[in-house]
Amino acid sequence: MVETKLAFHTVGVIGRLGSELVVDSVKRLEGHLENLEVEVVVEKATAAMVPRNAFKVLERAEMGKHCDLVVVVGGDGSLLGVARDLVDHGVPLLGINRGGLGYLADIRPEDIEHRVGEVLNGNYYIEQHFLLEVEVFSGDRVIGRSSALNEILVHSGSMSRMMEFALYINDEFVYDLHADGLMISTPTGSTAYALSAGGPIIHPSLDAIVVLPMFPHTLTSRPLVVGGDAEFRIELASTNQRDAAISCDSQVDIPVSSGDFAVVRKKQERLKLIYPMEHSFYDSLRSKLDWASRLGGRK
Amino acid sequence: MVETKLAFHTVGVIGRLGSELVVDSVKRLEGHLENLEVEVVVEKATAAMVPRNAFKVLERAEMGKHCDLVVVVGGDGSLLGVARDLVDHGVPLLGINRGGLGYLADIRPEDIEHRVGEVLNGNYYIEQHFLLEVEVFSGDRVIGRSSALNEILVHSGSMSRMMEFALYINDEFVYDLHADGLMISTPTGSTAYALSAGGPIIHPSLDAIVVLPMFPHTLTSRPLVVGGDAEFRIELASTNQRDAAISCDSQVDIPVSSGDFAVVRKKQERLKLIYPMEHSFYDSLRSKLDWASRLGGRK
Amino acid sequence: MVETKLAFHTVGVIGRLGSELVVDSVKRLEGHLENLEVEVVVEKATAAMVPRNAFKVLERAEMGKHCDLVVVVGGDGSLLGVARDLVDHGVPLLGINRGGLGYLADIRPEDIEHRVGEVLNGNYYIEQHFLLEVEVFSGDRVIGRSSALNEILVHSGSMSRMMEFALYINDEFVYDLHADGLMISTPTGSTAYALSAGGPIIHPSLDAIVVLPMFPHTLTSRPLVVGGDAEFRIELASTNQRDAAISCDSQVDIPVSSGDFAVVRKKQERLKLIYPMEHSFYDSLRSKLDWASRLGGRK
Amino acid sequence: MVETKLAFHTVGVIGRLGSELVVDSVKRLEGHLENLEVEVVVEKATAAMVPRNAFKVLERAEMGKHCDLVVVVGGDGSLLGVARDLVDHGVPLLGINRGGLGYLADIRPEDIEHRVGEVLNGNYYIEQHFLLEVEVFSGDRVIGRSSALNEILVHSGSMSRMMEFALYINDEFVYDLHADGLMISTPTGSTAYALSAGGPIIHPSLDAIVVLPMFPHTLTSRPLVVGGDAEFRIELASTNQRDAAISCDSQVDIPVSSGDFAVVRKKQERLKLIYPMEHSFYDSLRSKLDWASRLGGRK
């Protein structure tokens, strides 16, 4: 092995639990890393799933402090979770895709050695993604707090139940809405759930946030795009269902009640996402949204 | 009072519980009816809310057999519930609107004497609305059954959770879908929840059913309109969340699990809805969807 | 060659002009037909493009009377044109696809001998498609008349110009609209231009017509589906642009002026479209709309 | 009259031609201005429509140099035209609304004296709006050039004709598209034509541009929002219709042919739009989009 200076020295490994394919890829990744001049740190839950003796094992919360790169094996969902957990430490993430289409995690399992090798040799590209943070208040008491890389969703708890809430942006009243929910999405989230919900695609470099009513009663409701510095306050009306909740990336739920309110704003710390080479957003859209397919039947 | 022959002889009264405004209108309605040559039957729960001594009191389930007209005081939601409960008896319903816009219940409270009087005198118009019925199967065992005037919704139980299911229409495979849910709507429902969900408006006289994916992952999914005789089978994949449910008119929920399936088809009995005069669907759309409002800002 | 009784005796051939690929397929088709016990009739314009001596040559307008089957080589666009021209004669059409996706024309060029052979041997399936007909009036004078298999579009003549018109259905006033245009689509058209314009997919067996405002100013405008027997009257306001037109299948344009009106209704004669075997509408949607593709990026 | 120092000294007046209501408001405006210590300059075409002797008359092109405020009487359409013509001179515009909803021109005719008075006294608020500029190339020759406050639309010349083009953003290939057109909209335009076309609402302070396919064949096409510094290149394929055009604010058309291309970018000069007081974007949306109206028919 050539004595090149590697770009990263302590590499963390986190795998999505419960999948044989992930276990295979974690093994392959570990096999690759143990021959390199890097210290490898495996997340405790991942280590339990893929027993190896040689590596240091840490709780996920500790990995942010020890690693200067964390490789996540799973899909975009796994990356969302790790991003929320480690974003405060500023450690960059690299995703091996073992899930669906993989916007965030886009290294294919068969390319592990080649792509991870390139990254460790310093041939990589960092894309910064901002997260949203939400604080939930009951009166002046904070009853919950979380963050999201894709979207924060205030919802009635069940799809077939309506809720009523008021939206304020930077303390300006926007509207009272009857809807199943309200989604606040980052540019990163604009190609995920928000896209299913009828939102526009936002270029990742744009400092903007999208507000999307979900099945609104008001037929004139439309997606709204505002600046990244906006602060959102969503106040639940007093007539709401009892099961309302605030959902972060569809992974963390905070129960809310009538009269509670949530404040959503951009989180200061950014996620640093590593791609093994220059990464074209439009290439990615074309291949992942299948923009080449066309309708027949028209002249 | 003139000795005219009335069109109806036994008039039931049902009011939405829990609203002072409804109580007022029920009183006013009862006051009007007691001067007419009709027998008045009050639903037991309604009677408890608006105590009157002179009238016969029955459980709702009994009213279908005894009444030849039932007046519902509430909003469209109340009418949906009464419709499901009484449709098998064929008794026509007349709605006094104490709710929102009132597509189904469109007599205004201040017009009770005038409009109800007209109807009793035989000046009315009957609009037939078909319902959907759903049977839910776990293996070959029926685990639930209900009906809906607006829509039947198969959903993941929570808005931010995806589900996976297969749709068959008349035993033909249509698609596997990842989505938050799937809605099957009647023409009546096409101006309600289905409209919020992006569905087309279906003329009430058209024998057709709409299928609407809710936040589908597949960007090419579109609303689908098929004949009223179609039978739908929705099979939940084995990987689904545990809280999936089938919701009828957002009022009745049937819990379902991985591998269960639902069969949805048109119900044989039709709801007979009474309007005090010739009722124009397009007039109603124009006033209720506010089709006169226009955007500025274009030349 | 086996002496089977063929299902058709006089087979017409029409090819789209101006394409080498169409010429190749027409030659191949003619080569196949000349060995069979059928009389072959070639459209005059097609014959000029693919000179052969042995076959009878007729103007397209004559072919409807002489043929009991017409094979169209081209794409869906070619079939739309032939359908409008020959529908009154009741002759069934069979399409060889040399265009885009091919909803209507779905025999692949490499399957000509096999599929056309099957059809001639009586193994085929006929799908009936209704057309719309439009009559355009200036006062009580008819100034234009045409028909459409997909859609009839009243438009301002240019995409960036708005028009104003009133819509009546069965003599009931529906709305005044400011928009770039109004589309009236058959179920057949619902997977073509109407789908791009946000309309629902209508099952081909449903006797229904879709009304679609095009870029309406009124944000509450929605696609409207009504029964196949509806008669539509679209009246241009007196303030319109001078270039307004009525377009049939994007192939025939009838210029209209302020104050003119158009009447659109179902045409009595149906197009008989032949498929070489049982044809599943849902299979076709799945493959042509690419319903298997899914978004990534969601959990 | 009090001797206050006015905020503006030379006030231009431009009215939309051909409307009696505009003539009335121009007269009223001129009557108000002639009692103030301002020099009044009337556009030549406007002066011809509203003859007054006392005022200086100039061609529109000259007014930008002479005026430090121009009052436009008409609707948003009139303001769009004046904005394109005068934006290079940096003169702020004030709109009296004699058109439709009036996002840009929002002083009501009956408030002329009061509101114009306030503005002249220095009680006003300036909102900056960026424009787009387009250059059209045939080979390396510029064949047209214009600008737009709302949107630039590349279209096939007629609504029912498709075109084919390639889109590049900042020299990155985005997609080849078959569609009726492609719209590129400013935040200002996002509440106008772009909103009818399914685009999101963009807050006026956001430095962003929206790309909207118009009736695309590709069902996965979605609105795309990118940064305000993006440069767009739209290349017409060689197969297009001969009537394609580039339309600016639906007011200026530049004909284009197969193989031509257009470059669209933000214009350096901003439109300064004056409002008589602090102007809330969300208030304006609520009142102009009628966000208080709600659907009935759902529980």
CSV table of C-alpha atoms in Angstrom, one decimal, chain A residues 2-294:
chain,number,residue,atom,x,y,z
A,2,VAL,CA,1.3,3.4,-1.0
A,3,GLU,CA,2.1,5.8,1.9
A,4,THR,CA,-0.3,8.5,0.9
A,5,LYS,CA,-1.6,10.9,3.5
A,6,LEU,CA,-5.2,10.1,3.9
A,7,ALA,CA,-7.8,12.8,4.1
A,8,PHE,CA,-9.5,11.3,7.2
A,9,HIS,CA,-8.0,9.5,10.1
A,10,THR,CA,-10.8,8.1,12.2
A,11,VAL,CA,-13.6,6.6,10.3
A,12,GLY,CA,-16.9,5.7,11.9
A,13,VAL,CA,-19.2,2.9,10.6
A,14,ILE,CA,-22.9,2.9,11.2
A,15,GLY,CA,-25.3,0.4,9.6
A,16,ARG,CA,-29.1,0.2,9.4
A,17,LEU,CA,-30.3,-2.5,11.7
A,18,GLY,CA,-32.2,-5.6,10.6
A,19,SER,CA,-31.0,-6.1,7.0
A,20,GLU,CA,-28.8,-8.9,5.7
A,21,LEU,CA,-27.7,-6.7,2.8
A,22,VAL,CA,-26.6,-4.0,5.2
A,23,VAL,CA,-24.6,-6.6,7.2
A,24,ASP,CA,-22.9,-7.7,4.0
A,25,SER,CA,-21.9,-4.2,3.0
A,26,VAL,CA,-20.7,-3.3,6.5
A,27,LYS,CA,-18.5,-6.4,6.4
A,28,ARG,CA,-17.1,-5.4,3.0
A,29,LEU,CA,-16.6,-1.8,4.2
A,30,GLU,CA,-14.8,-3.0,7.3
A,31,GLY,CA,-12.7,-5.3,5.3
A,32,HIS,CA,-11.6,-2.5,3.1
A,33,LEU,CA,-10.9,-0.1,6.0
A,34,GLU,CA,-8.8,-2.4,8.1
A,35,ASN,CA,-6.1,-2.5,5.4
A,36,LEU,CA,-5.9,1.3,5.4
A,37,GLU,CA,-4.1,3.6,7.8
A,38,VAL,CA,-7.2,4.7,9.5
A,39,GLU,CA,-8.7,4.1,12.9
A,40,VAL,CA,-12.1,2.5,12.5
A,41,VAL,CA,-14.9,3.1,15.1
A,42,VAL,CA,-18.0,1.0,14.9
A,43,GLU,CA,-21.3,2.1,16.4
A,44,LYS,CA,-22.3,-0.2,19.2
A,45,ALA,CA,-25.6,-1.3,17.7
A,46,THR,CA,-23.9,-1.9,14.4
A,47,ALA,CA,-21.1,-3.9,16.0
A,48,ALA,CA,-23.6,-6.1,17.7
A,49,MET,CA,-25.1,-6.9,14.3
A,50,VAL,CA,-21.7,-7.5,12.6
A,51,PRO,CA,-19.3,-8.9,15.2
A,52,ARG,CA,-15.7,-8.0,14.6
A,53,ASN,CA,-13.1,-8.0,17.2
A,54,ALA,CA,-10.4,-5.6,16.1
A,55,PHE,CA,-12.4,-2.3,16.0
A,56,LYS,CA,-13.2,0.2,18.6
A,57,VAL,CA,-16.9,0.3,19.5
A,58,LEU,CA,-18.7,3.4,20.6
A,59,GLU,CA,-22.3,4.6,21.2
A,60,ARG,CA,-23.5,6.7,18.3
A,61,ALA,CA,-23.6,9.8,20.5
A,62,GLU,CA,-19.8,9.4,21.2
A,63,MET,CA,-18.9,8.9,17.5
A,64,GLY,CA,-19.3,12.6,16.6
A,65,LYS,CA,-16.5,13.5,19.0
A,66,HIS,CA,-14.1,10.7,17.9
A,67,CYS,CA,-14.5,10.5,14.1
A,68,ASP,CA,-13.6,12.8,11.4
A,69,LEU,CA,-15.7,10.9,8.9
A,70,VAL,CA,-18.7,8.6,9.4
A,71,VAL,CA,-19.8,6.1,6.8
A,72,VAL,CA,-23.5,5.2,6.9
A,73,VAL,CA,-24.6,2.0,5.3
A,74,GLY,CA,-28.4,1.9,4.7
A,75,GLY,CA,-30.6,4.2,2.7
A,76,ASP,CA,-31.6,7.8,2.8
A,77,GLY,CA,-33.7,7.1,5.9
A,78,SER,CA,-30.6,5.9,7.8
A,79,LEU,CA,-28.7,9.0,6.8
A,80,LEU,CA,-31.5,11.2,8.0
A,81,GLY,CA,-31.3,9.6,11.4
A,82,VAL,CA,-27.5,9.8,11.7
A,83,ALA,CA,-27.6,13.4,10.4
A,84,ARG,CA,-29.9,14.5,13.2
A,85,ASP,CA,-27.9,12.7,15.8
A,86,LEU,CA,-24.4,13.9,14.7
A,87,VAL,CA,-24.9,17.2,13.0
A,88,ASP,CA,-23.9,19.2,16.1
A,89,HIS,CA,-20.4,17.6,15.9
A,90,GLY,CA,-19.8,18.8,12.4
A,91,VAL,CA,-18.5,15.3,11.3
A,92,PRO,CA,-19.1,14.7,7.6
A,93,LEU,CA,-21.1,11.7,6.5
A,94,LEU,CA,-20.7,9.4,3.6
A,95,GLY,CA,-23.6,7.1,2.5
A,96,ILE,CA,-23.5,3.6,1.1
A,97,ASN,CA,-26.8,3.0,-0.5
A,98,ARG,CA,-28.6,-0.1,0.7
A,99,GLY,CA,-32.1,1.4,0.4
A,100,GLY,CA,-34.2,2.9,-2.3
A,101,LEU,CA,-33.2,5.5,-4.8
A,102,GLY,CA,-30.6,7.2,-2.7
A,103,TYR,CA,-30.4,10.9,-3.1
A,104,LEU,CA,-28.2,11.3,-0.1
A,105,ALA,CA,-26.6,7.9,0.1
A,106,ASP,CA,-25.5,7.3,-3.5
A,107,ILE,CA,-22.5,5.0,-3.4
A,108,ARG,CA,-23.5,1.6,-4.7
A,109,PRO,CA,-22.5,-1.4,-2.6
A,110,GLU,CA,-20.4,-2.9,-5.3
A,111,ASP,CA,-18.3,0.3,-5.5
A,112,ILE,CA,-17.4,0.4,-1.8
A,113,GLU,CA,-13.7,-0.1,-2.2
A,114,HIS,CA,-13.3,2.2,-5.1
A,115,ARG,CA,-15.5,5.0,-3.9
A,116,VAL,CA,-14.5,5.0,-0.2
A,117,GLY,CA,-10.9,4.7,-1.4
A,118,GLU,CA,-11.2,7.8,-3.5
A,119,VAL,CA,-12.8,9.7,-0.6
A,120,LEU,CA,-10.1,8.7,1.8
A,121,ASN,CA,-7.5,9.8,-0.7
A,122,GLY,CA,-9.0,13.2,-0.7
A,123,ASN,CA,-11.0,13.0,-4.0
A,124,TYR,CA,-14.4,14.1,-2.7
A,125,TYR,CA,-16.9,16.8,-2.8
A,126,ILE,CA,-18.7,18.2,0.2
A,127,GLU,CA,-22.3,19.4,0.0
A,128,GLN,CA,-23.7,21.3,2.9
A,129,HIS,CA,-27.4,20.7,3.8
A,130,PHE,CA,-29.2,22.7,6.4
A,131,LEU,CA,-31.6,21.2,8.9
A,132,LEU,CA,-34.7,22.6,10.5
A,133,GLU,CA,-35.1,22.6,14.3
A,134,VAL,CA,-38.4,22.6,16.0
A,135,GLU,CA,-39.3,23.6,19.5
A,136,VAL,CA,-42.8,22.7,20.8
A,137,PHE,CA,-44.4,24.8,23.4
A,138,SER,CA,-47.3,24.3,25.7
A,139,GLY,CA,-47.8,27.8,27.1
A,140,ASP,CA,-44.3,29.0,27.8
A,141,ARG,CA,-43.0,25.5,28.6
A,142,VAL,CA,-41.0,23.6,26.0
A,143,ILE,CA,-42.5,20.2,25.7
A,144,GLY,CA,-40.4,18.8,22.8
A,145,ARG,CA,-37.5,19.6,20.6
A,146,SER,CA,-36.0,17.9,17.6
A,147,SER,CA,-34.6,18.5,14.1
A,148,ALA,CA,-35.0,17.4,10.6
A,149,LEU,CA,-33.0,17.2,7.4
A,150,ASN,CA,-36.0,16.7,5.1
A,151,GLU,CA,-39.1,18.1,6.7
A,152,ILE,CA,-41.1,18.9,9.8
A,153,LEU,CA,-44.7,18.0,9.6
A,154,VAL,CA,-47.5,19.2,11.9
A,155,HIS,CA,-50.3,16.8,11.5
A,156,SER,CA,-53.6,15.6,13.0
A,157,GLY,CA,-52.2,12.2,14.0
A,158,SER,CA,-54.3,10.4,11.4
A,159,MET,CA,-54.7,11.0,7.7
A,160,SER,CA,-58.5,11.1,7.7
A,161,ARG,CA,-58.7,13.7,10.4
A,162,MET,CA,-58.6,17.4,9.9
A,163,MET,CA,-56.9,19.9,12.1
A,164,GLU,CA,-57.0,23.6,12.4
A,165,PHE,CA,-54.1,25.9,13.0
A,166,ALA,CA,-52.7,29.3,12.4
A,167,LEU,CA,-49.4,29.9,10.6
A,168,TYR,CA,-47.1,32.9,11.3
A,169,ILE,CA,-43.9,33.6,9.5
A,170,ASN,CA,-41.5,36.0,11.2
A,171,ASP,CA,-44.4,37.0,13.4
A,172,GLU,CA,-46.6,38.0,10.5
A,173,PHE,CA,-49.9,36.2,10.3
A,174,VAL,CA,-50.1,34.1,7.2
A,175,TYR,CA,-53.3,32.1,7.5
A,176,ASP,CA,-55.7,30.0,9.5
A,177,LEU,CA,-55.9,26.6,7.8
A,178,HIS,CA,-58.1,23.5,8.0
A,179,ALA,CA,-56.0,20.7,6.6
A,180,ASP,CA,-54.7,17.3,7.5
A,181,GLY,CA,-51.4,18.9,8.3
A,182,LEU,CA,-48.7,21.4,7.3
A,183,MET,CA,-45.3,20.5,6.1
A,184,ILE,CA,-42.2,22.6,6.3
A,185,SER,CA,-39.4,21.3,4.1
A,186,THR,CA,-35.8,22.0,3.4
A,187,PRO,CA,-34.3,22.0,-0.1
A,188,THR,CA,-33.0,18.6,0.7
A,189,GLY,CA,-36.5,17.4,1.6
A,190,SER,CA,-37.9,18.9,-1.6
A,191,THR,CA,-37.1,15.8,-3.5
A,192,ALA,CA,-38.6,13.5,-0.8
A,193,TYR,CA,-41.9,13.6,1.0
A,194,ALA,CA,-42.6,17.2,-0.1
A,195,LEU,CA,-42.4,16.2,-3.7
A,196,SER,CA,-45.1,13.5,-3.2
A,197,ALA,CA,-47.1,16.3,-1.5
A,198,GLY,CA,-47.0,18.5,-4.5
A,199,GLY,CA,-44.1,20.8,-3.6
A,200,PRO,CA,-41.6,22.2,-6.0
A,201,ILE,CA,-38.1,21.0,-6.3
A,202,ILE,CA,-35.7,23.4,-4.7
A,203,HIS,CA,-32.0,23.5,-5.7
A,204,PRO,CA,-29.9,22.4,-2.8
A,205,SER,CA,-27.8,25.6,-2.9
A,206,LEU,CA,-30.8,27.8,-2.4
A,207,ASP,CA,-31.3,29.2,1.1
A,208,ALA,CA,-35.1,28.6,1.1
A,209,ILE,CA,-37.8,26.8,3.0
A,210,VAL,CA,-41.0,25.4,1.5
A,211,VAL,CA,-44.4,25.5,3.3
A,212,LEU,CA,-46.9,22.9,2.1
A,213,PRO,CA,-50.5,22.5,3.3
A,214,MET,CA,-51.5,18.8,3.3
A,215,PHE,CA,-55.0,18.3,1.8
A,216,PRO,CA,-56.2,21.8,2.7
A,217,HIS,CA,-59.9,22.7,2.7
A,218,THR,CA,-59.0,26.0,1.1
A,219,LEU,CA,-58.7,25.2,-2.6
A,220,THR,CA,-56.6,28.3,-3.2
A,221,SER,CA,-53.8,27.1,-0.9
A,222,ARG,CA,-50.5,26.7,-2.7
A,223,PRO,CA,-47.0,25.8,-1.9
A,224,LEU,CA,-45.1,28.8,-0.5
A,225,VAL,CA,-41.3,29.3,-0.7
A,226,VAL,CA,-39.7,31.7,1.7
A,227,GLY,CA,-36.2,32.6,2.7
A,228,GLY,CA,-34.0,30.3,4.8
A,229,ASP,CA,-34.0,32.8,7.7
A,230,ALA,CA,-37.8,32.7,8.2
A,231,GLU,CA,-39.1,31.6,11.6
A,232,PHE,CA,-42.4,29.7,11.5
A,233,ARG,CA,-44.9,29.5,14.3
A,234,ILE,CA,-47.7,27.1,14.0
A,235,GLU,CA,-50.4,27.4,16.6
A,236,LEU,CA,-52.9,24.6,17.0
A,237,ALA,CA,-56.5,25.8,17.4
A,238,SER,CA,-58.3,24.8,20.5
A,239,THR,CA,-60.7,22.5,18.6
A,240,ASN,CA,-58.2,20.0,17.4
A,241,GLN,CA,-58.1,16.2,17.6
A,242,ARG,CA,-56.2,14.9,20.6
A,243,ASP,CA,-53.7,12.9,18.6
A,244,ALA,CA,-52.0,15.7,16.8
A,245,ALA,CA,-48.2,15.4,16.5
A,246,ILE,CA,-45.1,17.0,15.1
A,247,SER,CA,-43.1,14.6,13.0
A,248,CYS,CA,-39.4,15.1,12.0
A,249,ASP,CA,-38.3,13.3,8.9
A,250,SER,CA,-41.1,10.7,9.6
A,251,GLN,CA,-38.8,9.3,12.3
A,252,VAL,CA,-39.4,11.3,15.5
A,253,ASP,CA,-42.8,12.2,16.7
A,254,ILE,CA,-43.7,14.8,19.3
A,255,PRO,CA,-47.3,14.7,20.6
A,256,VAL,CA,-49.1,18.1,20.7
A,257,SER,CA,-52.4,19.2,22.1
A,258,SER,CA,-54.9,21.9,21.4
A,259,GLY,CA,-53.4,25.3,22.0
A,260,ASP,CA,-49.8,24.2,21.8
A,261,PHE,CA,-47.6,25.8,19.3
A,262,ALA,CA,-44.4,24.9,17.4
A,263,VAL,CA,-41.5,27.2,16.4
A,264,VAL,CA,-39.5,26.0,13.4
A,265,ARG,CA,-36.4,27.6,12.1
A,266,LYS,CA,-33.2,26.7,10.4
A,267,LYS,CA,-30.6,25.0,12.6
A,268,GLN,CA,-27.3,26.7,12.8
A,269,GLU,CA,-25.2,23.6,12.2
A,270,ARG,CA,-25.1,22.2,8.7
A,271,LEU,CA,-24.9,18.6,7.7
A,272,LYS,CA,-21.7,18.0,5.7
A,273,LEU,CA,-22.5,15.3,3.1
A,274,ILE,CA,-19.6,13.8,1.2
A,275,TYR,CA,-19.9,12.6,-2.4
A,276,PRO,CA,-17.0,10.8,-4.0
A,277,MET,CA,-16.8,13.2,-6.9
A,278,GLU,CA,-18.4,16.3,-8.4
A,279,HIS,CA,-22.1,15.6,-8.0
A,280,SER,CA,-24.6,17.1,-10.4
A,281,PHE,CA,-28.0,17.8,-9.0
A,282,TYR,CA,-29.6,17.8,-12.4
A,283,ASP,CA,-28.1,14.5,-13.4
A,284,SER,CA,-29.5,13.1,-10.2
A,285,LEU,CA,-32.9,14.5,-10.9
A,286,ARG,CA,-32.9,13.1,-14.4
A,287,SER,CA,-32.0,9.6,-13.3
A,288,LYS,CA,-34.0,9.5,-10.1
A,289,LEU,CA,-37.2,11.1,-11.4
A,290,ASP,CA,-37.0,9.4,-14.7
A,291,TRP,CA,-37.2,12.6,-16.6
A,292,ALA,CA,-36.7,10.8,-19.9
A,293,SER,CA,-40.0,9.0,-19.9
A,294,ARG,CA,-42.7,10.6,-22.0
